[in-house]
Tab-separated table of N, CA and C in Angstrom:
chain	number	residue	atom	x	y	z
A	1	MET	N	41.342	-46.604	53.918
A	1	MET	CA	42.350	-45.474	53.765
A	1	MET	C	43.726	-45.568	54.291
A	2	ALA	N	44.634	-45.503	53.398
A	2	ALA	CA	46.204	-45.966	53.956
A	2	ALA	C	46.614	-44.726	54.744
A	3	LEU	N	47.628	-44.960	55.409
A	3	LEU	CA	48.374	-43.972	56.124
A	3	LEU	C	48.860	-42.852	55.459
A	4	SER	N	49.371	-43.052	54.357
A	4	SER	CA	49.993	-41.936	53.424
A	4	SER	C	48.844	-41.092	53.074
A	5	ASP	N	47.450	-41.738	52.876
A	5	ASP	CA	46.370	-40.786	52.365
A	5	ASP	C	46.022	-39.954	53.715
A	6	ILE	N	46.124	-40.679	54.702
A	6	ILE	CA	45.637	-39.827	55.822
A	6	ILE	C	46.703	-38.781	56.210
A	7	GLU	N	47.979	-39.004	56.003
A	7	GLU	CA	49.014	-37.856	56.184
A	7	GLU	C	48.643	-36.967	55.147
A	8	ASN	N	48.598	-37.300	53.823
A	8	ASN	CA	48.355	-36.220	52.785
A	8	ASN	C	47.029	-35.421	53.118
A	9	LYS	N	45.964	-35.978	53.714
A	9	LYS	CA	44.702	-35.272	53.922
A	9	LYS	C	44.950	-34.359	55.127
A	10	ILE	N	45.857	-34.760	56.343
A	10	ILE	CA	46.164	-33.738	57.313
A	10	ILE	C	47.033	-32.579	56.609
A	11	LYS	N	47.821	-32.923	55.764
A	11	LYS	CA	48.854	-31.846	55.282
A	11	LYS	C	47.939	-30.927	54.533
A	12	GLN	N	47.109	-31.444	53.785
A	12	GLN	CA	46.144	-30.595	52.921
A	12	GLN	C	45.328	-29.683	53.858
A	13	ASP	N	44.725	-30.261	54.706
A	13	ASP	CA	43.842	-29.495	55.519
A	13	ASP	C	44.724	-28.573	56.436
A	14	THR	N	45.819	-28.982	57.004
A	14	THR	CA	46.723	-27.941	57.504
A	14	THR	C	47.120	-26.714	56.731
A	15	ASN	N	47.405	-27.026	55.472
A	15	ASN	CA	47.712	-25.978	54.610
A	15	ASN	C	46.518	-25.217	54.275
A	16	ILE	N	45.501	-25.542	54.155
A	16	ILE	CA	44.287	-24.930	53.866
A	16	ILE	C	43.923	-23.956	55.187
A	17	GLU	N	44.066	-24.561	56.341
A	17	GLU	CA	43.877	-23.827	57.584
A	17	GLU	C	44.849	-22.697	57.627
A	18	ALA	N	46.267	-22.846	57.436
A	18	ALA	CA	47.150	-22.021	57.454
A	18	ALA	C	47.034	-20.858	56.393
A	19	GLU	N	46.477	-21.343	55.382
A	19	GLU	CA	46.120	-20.265	54.221
A	19	GLU	C	45.080	-19.332	54.568
A	20	ASN	N	44.220	-19.919	55.346
A	20	ASN	CA	42.863	-19.216	55.875
A	20	ASN	C	43.439	-18.064	56.852
A	21	ILE	N	44.366	-18.644	57.909
A	21	ILE	CA	44.738	-17.948	59.168
A	21	ILE	C	45.695	-16.762	58.584
A	22	ILE	N	46.472	-16.962	57.451
A	22	ILE	CA	47.446	-15.990	56.746
A	22	ILE	C	46.593	-14.944	56.013
A	23	SER	N	45.545	-15.396	55.519
A	23	SER	CA	44.609	-14.442	54.919
A	23	SER	C	43.850	-13.671	55.701
A	24	GLU	N	43.262	-14.123	56.786
A	24	GLU	CA	42.689	-13.324	57.925
A	24	GLU	C	43.526	-12.252	58.590
A	25	ALA	N	44.901	-12.624	58.795
A	25	ALA	CA	45.675	-11.883	59.236
A	25	ALA	C	46.010	-10.738	58.473
A	26	LYS	N	46.179	-11.132	57.097
A	26	LYS	CA	46.491	-9.941	56.309
A	26	LYS	C	45.280	-8.908	56.269
A	27	SER	N	44.122	-9.537	56.202
A	27	SER	CA	42.980	-8.447	56.214
A	27	SER	C	42.892	-7.729	57.420
A	28	GLN	N	43.132	-8.296	58.467
A	28	GLN	CA	43.178	-7.385	59.715
A	28	GLN	C	44.255	-6.546	59.586
A	29	ALA	N	45.404	-6.794	59.245
A	29	ALA	CA	46.634	-6.143	59.327
A	29	ALA	C	46.301	-4.781	58.289
A	30	MET	N	45.438	-4.953	57.133
A	30	MET	CA	44.933	-3.943	56.201
A	30	MET	C	44.075	-3.133	56.915
A	31	GLN	N	43.053	-3.656	57.624
A	31	GLN	CA	42.235	-2.627	58.411
A	31	GLN	C	42.943	-1.881	59.408
A	32	ILE	N	43.774	-2.598	60.127
A	32	ILE	CA	44.639	-1.563	61.133
A	32	ILE	C	45.283	-0.696	60.325
A	33	ILE	N	46.026	-0.760	59.137
A	33	ILE	CA	46.779	0.088	58.662
A	33	ILE	C	45.898	1.232	58.092
A	34	LYS	N	44.676	0.851	57.638
A	34	LYS	CA	43.544	1.877	57.096
A	34	LYS	C	43.295	2.743	58.281
A	35	GLU	N	42.898	2.180	59.443
A	35	GLU	CA	42.417	2.951	60.617
A	35	GLU	C	43.605	3.853	61.098
A	36	ALA	N	44.805	3.496	61.181
A	36	ALA	CA	46.247	4.177	61.530
A	36	ALA	C	46.282	5.259	60.361
A	37	GLU	N	46.117	5.150	59.305
A	37	GLU	CA	46.295	6.028	58.201
A	37	GLU	C	45.293	7.328	58.504
A	38	ALA	N	44.026	6.730	58.583
A	38	ALA	CA	42.771	7.791	58.871
A	38	ALA	C	43.151	8.569	60.156
A	39	ARG	N	43.598	7.958	61.268
A	39	ARG	CA	44.049	8.751	62.536
A	39	ARG	C	44.917	9.814	62.343
A	40	ALA	N	46.074	9.401	61.570
A	40	ALA	CA	47.082	9.884	61.165
A	40	ALA	C	46.810	11.055	60.437
A	41	GLU	N	46.119	11.074	59.526
A	41	GLU	CA	45.500	12.291	58.550
A	41	GLU	C	44.599	13.073	59.389
A	42	LYS	N	44.055	12.765	60.121
A	42	LYS	CA	43.217	13.573	61.087
A	42	LYS	C	44.004	14.288	61.886
A	43	GLU	N	44.975	13.829	62.572
A	43	GLU	CA	45.819	14.374	63.601
A	43	GLU	C	46.660	15.396	62.793
A	44	ARG	N	47.074	15.022	61.546
A	44	ARG	CA	47.809	15.916	60.943
A	44	ARG	C	47.039	17.279	60.425
A	45	ASP	N	45.767	17.075	60.263
A	45	ASP	CA	44.940	18.117	59.959
A	45	ASP	C	44.578	19.029	60.931
A	46	GLU	N	44.457	18.432	62.252
A	46	GLU	CA	44.264	19.131	63.356
A	46	GLU	C	45.649	20.178	63.744
A	47	ILE	N	46.711	19.365	63.447
A	47	ILE	CA	48.124	20.104	63.815
A	47	ILE	C	48.251	21.213	62.858
A	48	LEU	N	47.950	21.080	61.486
A	48	LEU	CA	47.987	22.006	60.495
A	48	LEU	C	46.902	23.334	60.832
A	49	PHE	N	45.755	22.862	61.139
A	49	PHE	CA	44.844	23.948	61.480
A	49	PHE	C	45.300	24.745	62.690
A	50	SER	N	45.903	23.978	63.662
A	50	SER	CA	46.170	24.759	64.836
A	50	SER	C	47.496	25.631	64.859
A	51	GLY	N	48.513	25.027	63.824
A	51	GLY	CA	49.592	25.962	63.438
A	51	GLY	C	49.042	27.184	62.743
A	52	LYS	N	48.333	27.022	61.658
A	52	LYS	CA	47.825	28.050	60.957
A	52	LYS	C	47.143	29.175	61.854
A	53	LYS	N	46.343	28.714	62.819
A	53	LYS	CA	45.683	29.679	63.532
A	53	LYS	C	46.677	30.204	64.496
A	54	GLU	N	47.510	29.690	65.186
A	54	GLU	CA	48.618	30.107	65.883
A	54	GLU	C	49.318	31.148	65.282
A	55	ALA	N	49.802	30.916	64.077
A	55	ALA	CA	50.513	31.933	63.037
A	55	ALA	C	49.679	33.198	62.803
A	56	GLU	N	48.374	32.919	62.702
A	56	GLU	CA	47.625	34.338	62.312
A	56	GLU	C	47.477	35.009	63.564
A	57	ASP	N	47.337	34.357	64.816
A	57	ASP	CA	47.400	34.955	65.976
A	57	ASP	C	48.538	35.902	66.284
A	58	LEU	N	49.719	35.233	65.985
A	58	LEU	CA	50.817	35.858	66.320
A	58	LEU	C	51.106	37.063	65.415
A	59	LYS	N	50.771	36.952	63.934
A	59	LYS	CA	50.823	37.884	62.917
A	59	LYS	C	49.971	39.186	63.336
A	60	ARG	N	48.811	38.821	63.849
A	60	ARG	CA	47.898	39.860	64.342
A	60	ARG	C	48.545	40.595	65.524
A	61	ALA	N	48.878	39.722	66.512
A	61	ALA	CA	49.435	40.409	67.710
A	61	ALA	C	50.751	41.328	67.191
A	62	PHE	N	51.395	41.001	66.342
A	62	PHE	CA	52.598	41.643	65.909
A	62	PHE	C	52.234	42.873	65.133
A	63	ILE	N	51.407	42.761	64.187
A	63	ILE	CA	51.241	43.777	63.346
A	63	ILE	C	50.091	44.996	64.005
A	64	THR	N	49.323	44.540	64.925
A	64	THR	CA	48.352	45.458	65.586
A	64	THR	C	48.960	46.663	65.929
A	65	PRO	N	50.074	46.540	66.842
A	65	PRO	CA	50.588	47.876	67.561
A	65	PRO	C	51.355	48.605	66.598
A	66	PHE	N	51.497	48.150	65.321
A	66	PHE	CA	52.178	49.000	64.378
A	66	PHE	C	51.252	49.751	63.674
A	67	LYS	N	50.135	49.048	63.242
A	67	LYS	CA	48.869	49.777	62.813
A	67	LYS	C	48.391	50.951	63.691
A	68	LEU	N	48.167	50.598	64.868
A	68	LEU	CA	47.838	51.641	65.674
A	68	LEU	C	48.812	52.946	65.855
A	69	GLU	N	49.956	52.642	65.876
A	69	GLU	CA	51.087	53.635	65.985
A	69	GLU	C	50.966	54.307	64.689
A	70	SER	N	50.743	53.751	63.506
A	70	SER	CA	50.671	54.471	62.319
A	70	SER	C	49.536	55.537	62.359
A	71	LYS	N	48.557	54.900	62.717
A	71	LYS	CA	47.348	55.732	62.793
A	71	LYS	C	47.342	57.088	63.630
A	72	LYS	N	48.068	56.765	64.792
A	72	LYS	CA	48.194	57.732	65.546
A	72	LYS	C	49.108	58.853	65.298
A	73	LYS	N	50.155	58.461	64.405
A	73	LYS	CA	51.131	59.269	63.923
A	73	LYS	C	50.476	60.103	62.711
A	74	ILE	N	49.523	59.607	62.078
A	74	ILE	CA	48.731	60.218	60.869
A	74	ILE	C	47.971	61.485	61.504
A	75	LEU	N	47.074	60.823	62.539
A	75	LEU	CA	46.339	61.830	63.335
A	75	LEU	C	47.159	63.166	63.942
A	76	GLU	N	48.493	62.917	64.370
A	76	GLU	CA	49.191	63.930	64.801
A	76	GLU	C	49.717	64.761	63.803
A	77	GLU	N	49.854	64.295	62.570
A	77	GLU	CA	50.446	65.097	61.537
A	77	GLU	C	49.104	65.890	61.168
A	78	LYS	N	47.922	65.431	60.947
A	78	LYS	CA	46.789	66.110	60.624
A	78	LYS	C	46.663	67.268	61.863
A	79	ARG	N	46.637	67.047	62.930
A	79	ARG	CA	46.683	67.861	64.082
A	79	ARG	C	47.495	69.022	63.911
A	80	LYS	N	48.901	68.631	63.419
A	80	LYS	CA	49.855	69.857	63.115
A	80	LYS	C	49.653	70.486	62.048
A	81	ILE	N	49.112	70.175	61.075
A	81	ILE	CA	48.458	70.790	59.679
A	81	ILE	C	47.581	71.610	60.168
A	82	LEU	N	46.529	71.197	60.967
A	82	LEU	CA	45.494	72.022	61.343
A	82	LEU	C	45.819	73.266	62.262
A	83	ASP	N	46.688	72.960	63.271
A	83	ASP	CA	47.475	74.080	64.030
A	83	ASP	C	47.991	75.043	63.210
A	84	LEU	N	48.808	74.753	62.109
A	84	LEU	CA	49.396	75.788	61.397
A	84	LEU	C	48.440	76.459	60.530
A	85	ILE	N	47.288	76.004	60.035
A	85	ILE	CA	46.360	76.491	59.272
A	85	ILE	C	45.547	77.639	60.212
A	86	PHE	N	45.258	77.313	61.371
A	86	PHE	CA	44.652	78.165	62.202
A	86	PHE	C	45.340	78.926	63.174
A	87	GLU	N	46.630	79.050	62.908
A	87	GLU	CA	47.484	79.814	63.883
A	87	GLU	C	47.389	81.117	63.387
A	88	GLY	N	47.168	82.023	64.757
A	88	GLY	CA	46.756	83.316	64.498
A	88	GLY	C	45.128	83.726	64.270
A	89	LYS	N	44.348	82.724	64.096
A	89	LYS	CA	42.912	83.003	63.965
A	89	LYS	C	42.292	83.019	65.324
A	90	SER	N	41.177	83.540	65.261
A	90	SER	CA	40.325	83.786	66.525
A	90	SER	C	39.944	82.292	67.005
A	91	LYS	N	39.739	82.478	68.366
A	91	LYS	CA	39.257	81.053	69.044
A	91	LYS	C	38.104	80.541	68.502
A	92	ASP	N	37.019	81.293	68.410
A	92	ASP	CA	35.795	80.991	67.879
A	92	ASP	C	35.920	80.390	66.366
A	93	LEU	N	36.601	81.219	65.369
A	93	LEU	CA	36.804	80.802	64.048
A	93	LEU	C	37.398	79.408	64.163
A	94	LYS	N	38.554	79.434	65.050
A	94	LYS	CA	39.420	78.177	64.934
A	94	LYS	C	38.435	76.970	65.323
A	95	GLU	N	37.707	77.116	66.502
A	95	GLU	CA	36.719	75.885	66.800
A	95	GLU	C	35.646	75.622	65.928
A	96	LYS	N	35.152	76.488	65.324
A	96	LYS	CA	34.083	76.353	64.172
A	96	LYS	C	34.664	75.666	63.032
A	97	LYS	N	35.773	76.134	62.578
A	97	LYS	CA	36.550	75.416	61.464
A	97	LYS	C	36.946	73.988	61.708
A	98	GLU	N	37.612	73.990	62.966
A	98	GLU	CA	37.833	72.483	63.480
A	98	GLU	C	36.681	71.542	63.466
A	99	ILE	N	35.556	72.097	63.849
A	99	ILE	CA	34.518	71.028	63.851
A	99	ILE	C	34.113	70.808	62.369
A	100	GLU	N	33.904	71.614	61.448
A	100	GLU	CA	33.765	71.402	60.242
A	100	GLU	C	34.702	70.314	59.459
A	101	VAL	N	36.186	70.540	59.807
A	101	VAL	CA	37.028	69.628	59.369
A	101	VAL	C	37.014	68.193	59.880
A	102	ALA	N	36.703	68.142	61.073
A	102	ALA	CA	36.521	66.864	61.866
A	102	ALA	C	35.147	66.233	61.177
A	103	LYS	N	34.231	66.797	60.920
A	103	LYS	CA	32.898	66.260	60.173
A	103	LYS	C	33.506	65.891	58.753
A	104	VAL	N	34.319	66.361	58.089
A	104	VAL	CA	34.747	65.920	56.844
A	104	VAL	C	35.657	64.602	57.050
A	105	LEU	N	36.553	64.824	57.904
A	105	LEU	CA	37.598	63.752	58.047
A	105	LEU	C	36.759	62.488	58.668
A	106	PHE	N	35.933	62.496	59.326
A	106	PHE	CA	35.208	61.394	60.174
A	106	PHE	C	34.038	60.969	60.005
A	107	SER	N	33.632	61.509	58.777
A	107	SER	CA	32.165	61.077	58.323
A	107	SER	C	32.237	60.085	57.301
C-alpha cells in the first residue's frame, strides 16, 4: 500500500469519524432542545394556572364585600318597608305578621 493510499484511508476514516461525531452531537442537541421545550411548557402552564388562580382570588376578595354590603342594604330596605306597613299596629299583630313575612322571605 502506497503512502498516498494510507493518507487517503486516514482522511476517509477521519471524515467518517467526524461525521459520526457531528451526527451524535446534533442528536444530543435535539434531545436537549426537546427536554428544554417540555420543561418550558410545563413551567409556562404552571405560571398561567397560578396567575389565573391568583386573579380569581383577588376578584373574589374584591367582589365579596360589595355583595355583602348589597345584601345588607336590601335587608335594611325590607326592614324599612315592614316598619312602614306595621306602623301604628299592635305589638302582638306586628310580631305575628313579621313571623309570617319572615317565613315567606326566608323559606
